[in-house]
Amino acid sequence: METLSCIIIGSGPAGYTAAIYTQRAGIETVICEGLQPGGQLTTTTTVENFPGFPEGIDANLLMENMRKQATHLGAKIWSKILVKADLETYPYILTFDDNTEVAAQTIVIATGATAKYLGLPDEKKYMGMGVSACATCDGFFYRKKTVAVVGGGDTACEEASYLATLAAKVYLIVRKPFLRASNIMQERVKNNPKIEILFETNTLGLFGDNGVEGVKLVYRKEENDERIYNLPIDGFFLAIGHKPNSELFKPWIKTDSNGYILTEGKTPKTGIPGVFAAGDVADPLYRQAIIAAASGASAGMEVEKYLAEKRF
Ligand code: NDP
């Protein structure tokens, strides 16, 4: 079995940045790209809050540049998916979807987070037929149509604002009587004439013979003035948060109640020697590309320190 000095699981800003640091430290590094090469940013359009780009930068270009920087420095990219991690004995054994196994002296977990769904059977029924968790990926199909976005956070507001540039009408379905999003995003949504916010509203189901044709909603569920009604829509977008991709590591690594990996103090240390966590999988608070990149840098530096101390 091949033994790797360093393997990075995940190819978002955290993974690529960790690789840039480890390669520059002379450590041969493999990046396992995973299910979504480039990570969550590849599902968005322009990034305006990553420093160094005064007019913003196309999100896919930003990720492509990070990938090029990592490979230019010598990192190898594997288009594989990790299916099992055994951190019981050292070096750690990782198994991939093509049935290959490697032994790893150090691991950086940079697996990010995945969009959450409401859990309605109709979401599965209409998946790809009007249900989406990525407005920037699928918004194009709803030009001049009517769509609904579920959620009241920054993501929901961002998705609604983006969809409003394409669709004729956007409903924002919010379960509370207020938005949780930052003030600037709230203002943007409230001032957009194409967006109508449906506060205190929950989704009961979807209907349609040929894909989504409408959503069944309940206003003020279980209150005296409860009202159940159907709203015709063409597309239904989820924007209710994310789930960290930590499942494979949970038998060994501590997580919080939502599954975010707990790291030691301000370091990316997981408590398992030589195993570090970076990016959104360990960040329930900020979940920003720049912060993921910074934590990837810390993880890369810790890998270097660990291998030097082990004298590999
Ligand atoms: P949040 O957790 O902030 O918001 C999730 C939203 O979905 C809330 O309004 C929540 O409602 C609602 N929700 C959750 N579960 C359900 C459900 N079952 N049914 C109906 N509604 C539900 O997630 P976001 O993805 O919006 O944001 C995550 C983090 O990323 C935040 O810190 C945010 O600030 C940040 N972010 C920053 C951006 C930027 O700076 N450009 C862009 C996007 C995100 P409730 O309020 O009732 O709990």
GROMACS .gro file of C-alpha atoms in nm, residues 32-230:
model
  199
   32CYS     CA    1  -0.857   1.432  -0.296
   33GLU     CA    2  -1.101   1.651  -0.487
   34GLY     CA    3  -1.418   1.478  -0.373
   35LEU     CA    4  -1.775   1.514  -0.491
   36GLN     CA    5  -1.763   1.883  -0.574
   37PRO     CA    6  -1.424   1.986  -0.716
   38GLY     CA    7  -1.360   2.345  -0.617
   39GLY     CA    8  -1.607   2.323  -0.331
   40GLN     CA    9  -1.912   2.531  -0.251
   41LEU     CA   10  -1.783   2.847  -0.418
   42THR     CA   11  -1.825   2.682  -0.758
   43THR     CA   12  -2.201   2.710  -0.704
   44THR     CA   13  -2.190   3.088  -0.678
   45THR     CA   14  -2.119   3.366  -0.926
   46THR     CA   15  -1.902   3.660  -0.826
   47VAL     CA   16  -1.704   3.679  -0.504
   48GLU     CA   17  -1.679   4.036  -0.382
   49ASN     CA   18  -1.536   3.977  -0.036
   50PHE     CA   19  -1.212   3.790  -0.110
   51PRO     CA   20  -0.935   4.049  -0.072
   52GLY     CA   21  -0.714   4.128  -0.367
   53PHE     CA   22  -0.986   4.163  -0.629
   54PRO     CA   23  -1.113   4.524  -0.620
   55GLU     CA   24  -1.398   4.453  -0.861
   56GLY     CA   25  -1.471   4.102  -0.735
   57ILE     CA   26  -1.377   3.780  -0.911
   58ASP     CA   27  -1.572   3.503  -1.080
   59ALA     CA   28  -1.599   3.228  -0.815
   60ASN     CA   29  -1.508   2.947  -1.054
   61LEU     CA   30  -1.206   3.140  -1.175
   62LEU     CA   31  -1.095   3.200  -0.817
   63MET     CA   32  -1.111   2.827  -0.745
   64GLU     CA   33  -0.942   2.739  -1.073
   65ASN     CA   34  -0.661   2.980  -0.983
   66MET     CA   35  -0.619   2.824  -0.637
   67ARG     CA   36  -0.609   2.478  -0.796
   68LYS     CA   37  -0.346   2.594  -1.049
   69GLN     CA   38  -0.139   2.748  -0.770
   70ALA     CA   39  -0.144   2.421  -0.574
   71THR     CA   40  -0.057   2.205  -0.876
   72HIS     CA   41   0.207   2.453  -0.998
   73LEU     CA   42   0.379   2.397  -0.664
   74GLY     CA   43   0.360   2.022  -0.718
   75ALA     CA   44   0.042   1.904  -0.547
   76LYS     CA   45  -0.122   1.600  -0.707
   77ILE     CA   46  -0.496   1.598  -0.758
   78TRP     CA   47  -0.698   1.278  -0.722
   79SER     CA   48  -1.050   1.272  -0.866
   80LYS     CA   49  -1.161   1.022  -0.605
   81ILE     CA   50  -1.413   1.017  -0.327
   82LEU     CA   51  -1.315   0.908   0.021
   83VAL     CA   52  -1.549   0.634   0.145
   84LYS     CA   53  -1.378   0.522   0.466
   85ALA     CA   54  -1.126   0.659   0.711
   86ASP     CA   55  -0.959   0.438   0.970
   87LEU     CA   56  -0.778   0.651   1.225
   88GLU     CA   57  -0.736   0.367   1.475
   89THR     CA   58  -0.377   0.278   1.390
   90TYR     CA   59  -0.087   0.482   1.251
   91PRO     CA   60  -0.033   0.558   0.967
   92TYR     CA   61  -0.402   0.613   0.902
   93ILE     CA   62  -0.577   0.407   0.634
   94LEU     CA   63  -0.804   0.577   0.382
   95THR     CA   64  -1.027   0.391   0.136
   96PHE     CA   65  -1.162   0.548  -0.183
   97ASP     CA   66  -1.459   0.485  -0.411
   98ASP     CA   67  -1.239   0.296  -0.660
   99ASN     CA   68  -1.152   0.046  -0.383
  100THR     CA   69  -0.795   0.175  -0.351
  101GLU     CA   70  -0.637   0.227  -0.010
  102VAL     CA   71  -0.354   0.450   0.107
  103ALA     CA   72  -0.171   0.497   0.432
  104ALA     CA   73  -0.146   0.862   0.539
  105GLN     CA   74   0.104   1.018   0.777
  106THR     CA   75  -0.097   1.339   0.795
  107ILE     CA   76  -0.453   1.425   0.691
  108VAL     CA   77  -0.620   1.762   0.643
  109ILE     CA   78  -0.998   1.731   0.658
  110ALA     CA   79  -1.130   2.010   0.437
  111THR     CA   80  -1.455   1.847   0.332
  112GLY     CA   81  -1.672   2.157   0.372
  113ALA     CA   82  -2.045   2.156   0.425
  114THR     CA   83  -2.349   2.058   0.217
  115ALA     CA   84  -2.683   2.230   0.170
  116LYS     CA   85  -2.971   2.117   0.393
  117TYR     CA   86  -3.318   2.015   0.275
  118LEU     CA   87  -3.648   2.039   0.460
  119GLY     CA   88  -3.693   1.662   0.455
  120LEU     CA   89  -4.018   1.662   0.258
  121PRO     CA   90  -4.077   1.358   0.032
  122ASP     CA   91  -4.167   1.604  -0.247
  123GLU     CA   92  -3.813   1.745  -0.246
  124LYS     CA   93  -3.685   1.406  -0.360
  125LYS     CA   94  -3.977   1.355  -0.598
  126TYR     CA   95  -3.907   1.681  -0.781
  127MET     CA   96  -3.527   1.687  -0.745
  128GLY     CA   97  -3.388   1.823  -1.071
  129MET     CA   98  -3.746   1.888  -1.182
  130GLY     CA   99  -3.796   2.220  -1.009
  131VAL     CA  100  -3.620   2.163  -0.675
  132SER     CA  101  -3.268   2.298  -0.626
  133ALA     CA  102  -3.035   2.404  -0.347
  134CYS     CA  103  -2.824   2.623  -0.572
  135ALA     CA  104  -2.973   2.929  -0.734
  136THR     CA  105  -2.657   3.016  -0.919
  137CYS     CA  106  -2.639   2.667  -1.070
  138ASP     CA  107  -3.003   2.638  -1.174
  139GLY     CA  108  -3.140   2.992  -1.181
  140PHE     CA  109  -3.081   3.011  -1.554
  141PHE     CA  110  -3.372   2.769  -1.610
  142TYR     CA  111  -3.617   3.010  -1.449
  143ARG     CA  112  -3.583   3.313  -1.671
  144LYS     CA  113  -3.902   3.519  -1.656
  145LYS     CA  114  -4.064   3.249  -1.438
  146THR     CA  115  -4.184   3.242  -1.078
  147VAL     CA  116  -3.969   3.086  -0.807
  148ALA     CA  117  -3.966   3.048  -0.430
  149VAL     CA  118  -3.664   3.049  -0.199
  150VAL     CA  119  -3.691   2.899   0.152
  151GLY     CA  120  -3.487   3.054   0.433
  152GLY     CA  121  -3.429   3.383   0.606
  153GLY     CA  122  -3.049   3.392   0.637
  154ASP     CA  123  -2.780   3.554   0.423
  155THR     CA  124  -2.778   3.264   0.181
  156ALA     CA  125  -3.152   3.285   0.121
  157CYS     CA  126  -3.134   3.662   0.066
  158GLU     CA  127  -2.839   3.625  -0.166
  159GLU     CA  128  -3.012   3.350  -0.364
  160ALA     CA  129  -3.337   3.549  -0.382
  161SER     CA  130  -3.153   3.860  -0.502
  162TYR     CA  131  -2.969   3.658  -0.764
  163LEU     CA  132  -3.286   3.484  -0.884
  164ALA     CA  133  -3.459   3.822  -0.908
  165THR     CA  134  -3.212   3.916  -1.181
  166LEU     CA  135  -3.352   3.631  -1.392
  167ALA     CA  136  -3.701   3.539  -1.277
  168ALA     CA  137  -4.017   3.745  -1.311
  169LYS     CA  138  -4.112   3.696  -0.945
  170VAL     CA  139  -3.939   3.557  -0.635
  171TYR     CA  140  -4.115   3.457  -0.314
  172LEU     CA  141  -3.900   3.430  -0.003
  173ILE     CA  142  -4.056   3.179   0.239
  174VAL     CA  143  -3.950   3.262   0.594
  175ARG     CA  144  -4.072   3.061   0.893
  176LYS     CA  145  -4.018   3.340   1.150
  177PRO     CA  146  -4.172   3.690   1.149
  178PHE     CA  147  -3.827   3.835   1.071
  179LEU     CA  148  -3.516   3.770   0.862
  180ARG     CA  149  -3.198   3.643   1.022
  181ALA     CA  150  -2.976   3.784   0.745
  182SER     CA  151  -2.734   4.076   0.787
  183ASN     CA  152  -2.888   4.423   0.756
  184ILE     CA  153  -2.737   4.493   0.416
  185MET     CA  154  -2.882   4.171   0.271
  186GLN     CA  155  -3.220   4.235   0.433
  187GLU     CA  156  -3.235   4.583   0.280
  188ARG     CA  157  -3.139   4.447  -0.060
  189VAL     CA  158  -3.425   4.195  -0.050
  190LYS     CA  159  -3.682   4.432   0.097
  191ASN     CA  160  -3.606   4.697  -0.164
  192ASN     CA  161  -3.625   4.458  -0.458
  193PRO     CA  162  -3.966   4.499  -0.624
  194LYS     CA  163  -3.949   4.148  -0.768
  195ILE     CA  164  -3.912   3.984  -0.426
  196GLU     CA  165  -4.209   3.924  -0.196
  197ILE     CA  166  -4.135   3.799   0.155
  198LEU     CA  167  -4.384   3.553   0.304
  199PHE     CA  168  -4.315   3.570   0.677
  200GLU     CA  169  -4.436   3.308   0.927
  201THR     CA  170  -4.483   3.063   0.644
  202ASN     CA  171  -4.385   2.697   0.621
  203THR     CA  172  -4.380   2.456   0.329
  204LEU     CA  173  -4.611   2.154   0.341
  205GLY     CA  174  -4.542   2.009  -0.001
  206LEU     CA  175  -4.501   2.062  -0.373
  207PHE     CA  176  -4.727   1.969  -0.658
  208GLY     CA  177  -4.722   1.945  -1.036
  209ASP     CA  178  -4.762   1.688  -1.312
  210ASN     CA  179  -4.459   1.795  -1.512
  211GLY     CA  180  -4.214   1.904  -1.246
  212VAL     CA  181  -4.292   2.166  -0.984
  213GLU     CA  182  -4.600   2.371  -1.065
  214GLY     CA  183  -4.673   2.499  -0.718
  215VAL     CA  184  -4.604   2.489  -0.346
  216LYS     CA  185  -4.847   2.418  -0.063
  217LEU     CA  186  -4.787   2.663   0.220
  218VAL     CA  187  -4.914   2.719   0.571
  219TYR     CA  188  -4.924   3.068   0.720
  220ARG     CA  189  -4.905   3.088   1.102
  221LYS     CA  190  -4.921   2.714   1.153
  222GLU     CA  191  -5.141   2.604   1.444
  223GLU     CA  192  -5.242   2.962   1.530
  224ASN     CA  193  -5.604   3.085   1.529
  225ASP     CA  194  -5.553   3.253   1.194
  226GLU     CA  195  -5.373   2.959   1.031
  227ARG     CA  196  -5.418   2.956   0.654
  228ILE     CA  197  -5.321   2.678   0.415
  229TYR     CA  198  -5.293   2.771   0.049
  230ASN     CA  199  -5.136   2.677  -0.281
   0.00000   0.00000   0.00000
